[in-house]
Structure formats: C-alpha cells, structure tokens
Amino acid sequence: MHRVVITGLGAVTPIGHDVPTFWDELKKGTEGVRPVELIKDPRLNQKTLGEVKGFDPLKHFDDRELNLLDRVSQFAVVCARQAIAQAGITFDGELADRTAAIIGTGIGGQTTADDSFRRLYEEKATRVYPLTIPKLMANAPASQISMYCNLRGPSFAISSACASATHAIGVSYQMVKSGIARAAVAGGAEACLTLGSIKGWEAMRVMSPDKVRPFSKDRKGMIIGEGAAVVVLETEEDARKRGADILAEVAGFGMSADAKDLTAPDVNGMVRALKGALDDAGLNPSDVQYVNAHGTGTTANDRTETQALKAAFGDAAIKIPVSATKSMIGHALGAAGALEFVATMLTLRQGVIPPTINYLGPDPECDLDYVPNTARDAKVDVAISNSFAFGGLNAVLAVKSYRP
Amino acid sequence: MSDVATDVMAIIKKKIRVDKSEITLDDKLRDLGLESLDALELVFDIEEKFNIEIPVNANEANIGGFETVRDVVQAVEKILADKKA
C-alpha cells in the first residue's frame, strides 16, 4: 500500500477562477450567490444562483477547441491544467500510462443538451449541431482532461449527484493507494445553470429565494451553483523523489448508501460514511479538528448532518468547528465535493477556517460550532469533507497534514 | 361545497396512501399519508389543474403551511380570486 499525497489544486468557482483567488474570497466570506445572468427567460422564478461570472473561454481555448467543449468540460480542463501546473508534473511515458483521470459530474453537458432541445422543440429546427453528443456526454470532462493533459490510465466519470466529486477523489485515492494507478487527476465539474435544469430545481421547491444560510435559524434551502475543482494525487514516493511541495496527505475515505429514500437524508447512512472514513484513516473522532460540512442550507440536510456528526463523533462533536462552503458559492452538485475538498486542504495549509456566511443565529436542532460569518485562525492538522447526495449516496474524505 | 373544493379534494384523493373512501376538509394531510415528495406532486397537480402558481418552499415545517385539506382549498381559492382581481 502506498501513502497518497496531494501536490496540486485547481478551481473555477463563483468567487474566483483560480485557487489563490478562491481562497482569499473564502476567508473574506464573499457572497458568490448573486443575481442570475446566465438564464434570460421570464419563466425563471429563481432570482439568485451561484454562477461563475466573467469566465471567458477564449482565454483558455480557441474557437476550434470550443466546438468540442461544453461549459462543464471547459471548467474541468482549466482546473486540471491549474492543478498539474502547481504539482509541476510532466505526464509522459510510463507515468502518463498509469495516471488516472476521474471526474465527477452530476449531470454532464447540460448547456449543450438544453441548447439542442430548445432548437428542436421551441424553434422547431430540423437538425441539431453535429457535435451535440460528444459535448453533452457525462464522461466528456474526464475524457477532455485525459486528452488535454495526456493521461492514459484509467479514466471515467463518476455520477452520484451531490457526492460525485467526493466519490471521484476517494476512488482515485484508493487506486493510487493500492497501486492500480501511480497518480490521478481527480475532482468534479458542473455547469447546469440552464432554464431546463433550474426549472426542475424550482419544482423540487428546495431552493432558498435569496441566500444560502447553512445550519442557521430561518434557513430557507439550498441554491444551485456551478464550477469545478481538480486535485493531483500521487504516491508519497513519487512526490518526494520529484522534490514536490506536498500539500497534504489523503488519510481515508468512507462511503455508504442509505437504501431508504430518494431525497430525504438519513442519519444512519451518513454515520456509516463518517465512521468509514475515520476507520480507513485510523483516526479517532477527537483527532478531527475541522469538518467541511455538506451543509446545503435545507432544513433536512443540516438537521440530519448535525445529528450524524454527533452520533459518529460523540462528545468530540461539540468541540469541532464545522463550516459550510456552500454558504458562499451555492451547491455545485457534482463539483461540490471537489470545491469543498480544496477548501478543506487550504484550511490545513493556511491555518484559517472559512466561515459559514449568512448565519442569522442558532437553530435548536443545529447546535454545533458552525464558524458563523467570520473566518477563524486555527491550527488544523486533520479534517474531513462531507458529501451526502440525493439518492442516499454518502461519501466522506479525511485529510491530514503531511508528515514524512 | 365549492367547485374548487371538489376538484382539489379529487386531486388529493388520488395521492393519499391510506385506505379511506372519503376525505373531508378537516383531514390532516399528514394523516392521509402524504409525505414530502407526494406533497410536491400534489401541489404540481393542483397548479396544472387551475393554471396557478402556489408559492411553496419544502423547507418549511408544513409544506406551504398546509396542515389540513381545507388549508389547501382556501389557498387555491385565494390565489384564484387574486388572479381575477
């Protein structure tokens, strides 16, 4: 078994199109859920979303390339390039043959699908664009990363709704740990802010009308966002041989299915994933110094996640700071787990816990330390990042500071 | 009983998950076995029937603040009246 370390991070988010900017804004508690610009249709009721504003694809790709890249793949490739540049790895030869590219996405190329269906159903067109299918397929972000970055090992998409990216990073960790792959470029990407998909979310009636207030009293739900994040995982031996700056070590991974309800969260399923991650990492609850929560801002998730943390961590739970990145960037579904994993890694590296913003005060059912509204300096050596998806699919990653 | 009440109750009756031949205005939605996803479908069916929008956020304790069948009927009647005005 190999120790698995992280040596590169990439992110495209509503509050920054690279990791340093994302981190600065996370510390400031910047509101990334803002008035909708991407969807211009009077039938949309939702007023705010977590849009990645000002993203210019032509800064990263030429026209010809963009014919093959849905917005979700653009985000993914940009993140992968950032992460690989930070890691300082050149992928060629045997290393390229044994490097995985595993990318979570809840939905895939939704903009392409929406555009195509609009032409057919609304504009009554008789034909659609020729590259519609390879742009919209859910594995396009993974495939595009494999091609742009010359990664020739195992590559596929993982789709588990809001847990997709966490599953992708977790499975990549297991592959590098076991030797199936030597390195992995893993994360998640989502770009589903289209009329068709957001009307679907409106119909679920789980979205807050204005802001996301995880764990707060008077919270009114989640809000959909978009973006991507990618990390480079490799064996400790390889990273040390290269003299790489090792950002952190992946300590453990736990996953479970509730097998109960398609949308309602379940304490037992969450607890099994949390305990699974701790067991895999060989950690005790009292070792954990920070939890990056799933924290969607819905009544049900935040109450259930609080119960699960208390059940899994016992007396330690009350002492552990828990914060929700989604308060700032919304819920980027299949990308969320990777965005939050990056935030968790930076918390370890930088000694600052990003806040849960928009917090109005305690809810009797949510009684942990949610780091309300203001970032906090804290020495964090062990942290976990939670993802609990529709479909009852749970995934939890544990990370720790790297010690040789 | 108003036509609205008759129509709303017919829609509710199709969704209930308990063995009950008749429902009344005083029946509580929870007692009729309507869980959260059923309630969402119920609201949608009523919106489609009357071509109205019922503002409901599933994060509220009782969906849309509706406890009884009467609450739903009254909400629909009010939305229809506001629409006419």
Short mmCIF file of C-alpha atoms in Angstrom, two decimals, chain A residues 68-237:
data_model
loop_
_atom_site.label_atom_id
_atom_site.label_comp_id
_atom_site.label_asym_id
_atom_site.label_seq_id
_atom_site.Cartn_x
_atom_site.Cartn_y
_atom_site.Cartn_z
CA LEU A 68 -15.99 20.29 -28.65
CA LEU A 69 -16.13 21.71 -25.13
CA ASP A 70 -19.35 22.23 -23.21
CA ARG A 71 -19.01 24.74 -20.36
CA VAL A 72 -18.66 21.82 -17.91
CA SER A 73 -15.63 20.48 -19.80
CA GLN A 74 -14.12 23.97 -20.10
CA PHE A 75 -14.21 24.31 -16.31
CA ALA A 76 -12.77 20.82 -15.86
CA VAL A 77 -9.84 21.25 -18.23
CA VAL A 78 -8.95 24.69 -16.85
CA CYS A 79 -8.88 23.23 -13.33
CA ALA A 80 -6.81 20.22 -14.37
CA ARG A 81 -4.23 22.50 -16.01
CA GLN A 82 -4.01 24.62 -12.86
CA ALA A 83 -3.59 21.57 -10.62
CA ILE A 84 -0.97 19.92 -12.85
CA ALA A 85 0.95 23.19 -13.16
CA GLN A 86 1.08 23.52 -9.38
CA ALA A 87 2.14 19.90 -9.00
CA GLY A 88 4.89 20.52 -11.56
CA ILE A 89 4.49 17.09 -13.15
CA THR A 90 5.14 16.33 -16.79
CA PHE A 91 2.94 13.43 -17.80
CA ASP A 92 4.72 11.25 -20.34
CA GLY A 93 5.94 7.69 -20.75
CA GLU A 94 5.06 5.12 -18.10
CA LEU A 95 3.74 7.76 -15.68
CA ALA A 96 1.21 9.01 -18.25
CA ASP A 97 0.16 5.40 -18.96
CA ARG A 98 -0.55 4.87 -15.27
CA THR A 99 -2.21 8.17 -14.34
CA ALA A 100 -5.97 8.17 -13.86
CA ALA A 101 -8.40 10.95 -14.81
CA ILE A 102 -11.59 10.53 -12.83
CA ILE A 103 -14.08 13.36 -12.77
CA GLY A 104 -17.42 13.52 -11.04
CA THR A 105 -20.38 15.26 -12.58
CA GLY A 106 -23.99 15.08 -11.54
CA ILE A 107 -25.39 15.99 -14.91
CA GLY A 108 -22.80 16.46 -17.67
CA GLY A 109 -23.07 18.84 -20.61
CA GLN A 110 -26.36 20.41 -19.66
CA THR A 111 -25.87 23.61 -21.68
CA THR A 112 -25.37 21.58 -24.85
CA ALA A 113 -28.40 19.40 -24.12
CA ASP A 114 -30.57 22.41 -23.32
CA ASP A 115 -29.49 24.28 -26.48
CA SER A 116 -30.13 21.26 -28.62
CA PHE A 117 -33.59 20.59 -27.19
CA ARG A 118 -34.53 24.26 -27.47
CA ARG A 119 -33.67 24.25 -31.18
CA LEU A 120 -35.78 21.17 -31.75
CA TYR A 121 -38.77 21.73 -29.50
CA GLU A 122 -39.05 25.50 -29.32
CA GLU A 123 -37.52 26.75 -32.57
CA LYS A 124 -38.77 23.69 -34.49
CA ALA A 125 -35.39 23.21 -36.13
CA THR A 126 -34.97 20.05 -38.16
CA ARG A 127 -31.36 19.42 -37.21
CA VAL A 128 -29.03 19.94 -34.25
CA TYR A 129 -25.30 20.69 -34.07
CA PRO A 130 -23.17 17.74 -35.17
CA LEU A 131 -21.06 17.56 -32.00
CA THR A 132 -24.00 17.63 -29.62
CA ILE A 133 -23.49 14.10 -28.32
CA PRO A 134 -19.75 14.15 -27.53
CA LYS A 135 -20.19 17.54 -25.86
CA LEU A 136 -23.07 16.54 -23.61
CA MET A 137 -21.94 13.07 -22.53
CA ALA A 138 -21.24 12.84 -18.81
CA ASN A 139 -17.73 11.48 -19.34
CA ALA A 140 -16.72 14.43 -21.54
CA PRO A 141 -14.97 16.32 -18.70
CA ALA A 142 -12.92 13.22 -17.78
CA SER A 143 -12.15 12.42 -21.42
CA GLN A 144 -11.19 16.01 -22.23
CA ILE A 145 -8.81 16.12 -19.27
CA SER A 146 -7.25 12.84 -20.34
CA MET A 147 -6.68 14.27 -23.84
CA TYR A 148 -5.55 17.79 -22.91
CA CYS A 149 -3.23 16.56 -20.17
CA ASN A 150 -2.04 13.29 -21.79
CA LEU A 151 -3.32 11.00 -19.03
CA ARG A 152 -3.59 7.50 -20.46
CA GLY A 153 -4.50 5.41 -17.42
CA PRO A 154 -7.99 4.62 -16.07
CA SER A 155 -10.44 7.39 -16.93
CA PHE A 156 -14.17 7.69 -16.40
CA ALA A 157 -16.92 9.82 -14.93
CA ILE A 158 -18.49 9.18 -11.58
CA SER A 159 -22.07 10.26 -11.12
CA SER A 160 -23.56 10.29 -7.66
CA ALA A 161 -25.33 13.66 -7.75
CA CYS A 162 -24.01 15.89 -4.97
CA ALA A 163 -21.37 13.36 -3.92
CA SER A 164 -19.88 12.77 -7.40
CA ALA A 165 -16.63 14.67 -6.85
CA THR A 166 -16.01 13.19 -3.43
CA HIS A 167 -16.51 9.71 -4.83
CA ALA A 168 -14.15 10.59 -7.71
CA ILE A 169 -11.37 11.78 -5.39
CA GLY A 170 -12.00 8.88 -2.99
CA VAL A 171 -11.87 6.21 -5.68
CA SER A 172 -8.74 7.85 -7.13
CA TYR A 173 -7.16 7.76 -3.68
CA GLN A 174 -7.95 4.05 -3.42
CA MET A 175 -6.46 3.40 -6.86
CA VAL A 176 -3.21 5.20 -6.05
CA LYS A 177 -3.05 3.66 -2.58
CA SER A 178 -3.42 0.14 -3.98
CA GLY A 179 -1.10 0.68 -6.93
CA ILE A 180 -3.76 0.38 -9.65
CA ALA A 181 -2.70 3.87 -10.73
CA ARG A 182 0.54 5.73 -9.99
CA ALA A 183 -1.10 9.13 -9.93
CA ALA A 184 -4.55 10.59 -10.52
CA VAL A 185 -6.11 13.83 -11.65
CA ALA A 186 -9.48 13.81 -9.92
CA GLY A 187 -12.29 16.11 -8.97
CA GLY A 188 -15.65 17.27 -10.19
CA ALA A 189 -17.25 19.67 -12.63
CA GLU A 190 -20.76 21.01 -13.04
CA ALA A 191 -22.36 23.65 -15.26
CA CYS A 192 -26.07 23.07 -15.22
CA LEU A 193 -27.43 26.60 -14.88
CA THR A 194 -29.90 26.36 -17.74
CA LEU A 195 -33.60 27.07 -17.84
CA GLY A 196 -34.45 23.38 -18.16
CA SER A 197 -32.46 22.29 -15.18
CA ILE A 198 -33.21 25.19 -12.84
CA LYS A 199 -36.96 24.87 -13.53
CA GLY A 200 -36.51 21.30 -12.32
CA TRP A 201 -34.93 22.56 -9.11
CA GLU A 202 -37.69 25.13 -8.68
CA ALA A 203 -40.22 22.31 -8.94
CA MET A 204 -38.45 20.47 -6.11
CA ARG A 205 -39.17 23.57 -4.02
CA VAL A 206 -35.97 23.22 -2.05
CA MET A 207 -34.26 26.43 -3.16
CA SER A 208 -33.92 29.50 -0.98
CA PRO A 209 -35.27 32.65 -2.64
CA ASP A 210 -32.15 34.73 -1.94
CA LYS A 211 -29.21 33.40 0.09
CA VAL A 212 -27.90 30.12 1.46
CA ARG A 213 -27.83 30.00 5.26
CA PRO A 214 -26.48 26.59 6.29
CA PHE A 215 -27.26 25.49 9.87
CA SER A 216 -28.84 28.89 10.60
CA LYS A 217 -32.22 29.61 12.07
CA ASP A 218 -34.69 30.70 9.38
CA ARG A 219 -32.75 28.98 6.63
CA LYS A 220 -34.86 28.52 3.53
CA GLY A 221 -32.99 25.99 1.44
CA MET A 222 -30.15 25.48 -0.96
CA ILE A 223 -29.25 27.34 -4.15
CA ILE A 224 -27.66 25.74 -7.19
CA GLY A 225 -24.19 26.80 -8.25
CA GLU A 226 -21.59 25.74 -10.80
CA GLY A 227 -17.85 25.39 -11.15
CA ALA A 228 -15.16 22.77 -10.90
CA ALA A 229 -12.20 21.69 -8.83
CA VAL A 230 -9.47 19.18 -9.54
CA VAL A 231 -6.60 17.80 -7.46
CA VAL A 232 -3.46 15.86 -8.32
CA LEU A 233 -2.94 12.76 -6.20
CA GLU A 234 0.26 10.74 -6.30
CA THR A 235 2.25 8.35 -4.19
CA GLU A 236 4.39 9.80 -1.44
CA GLU A 237 7.47 8.13 -3.01
#
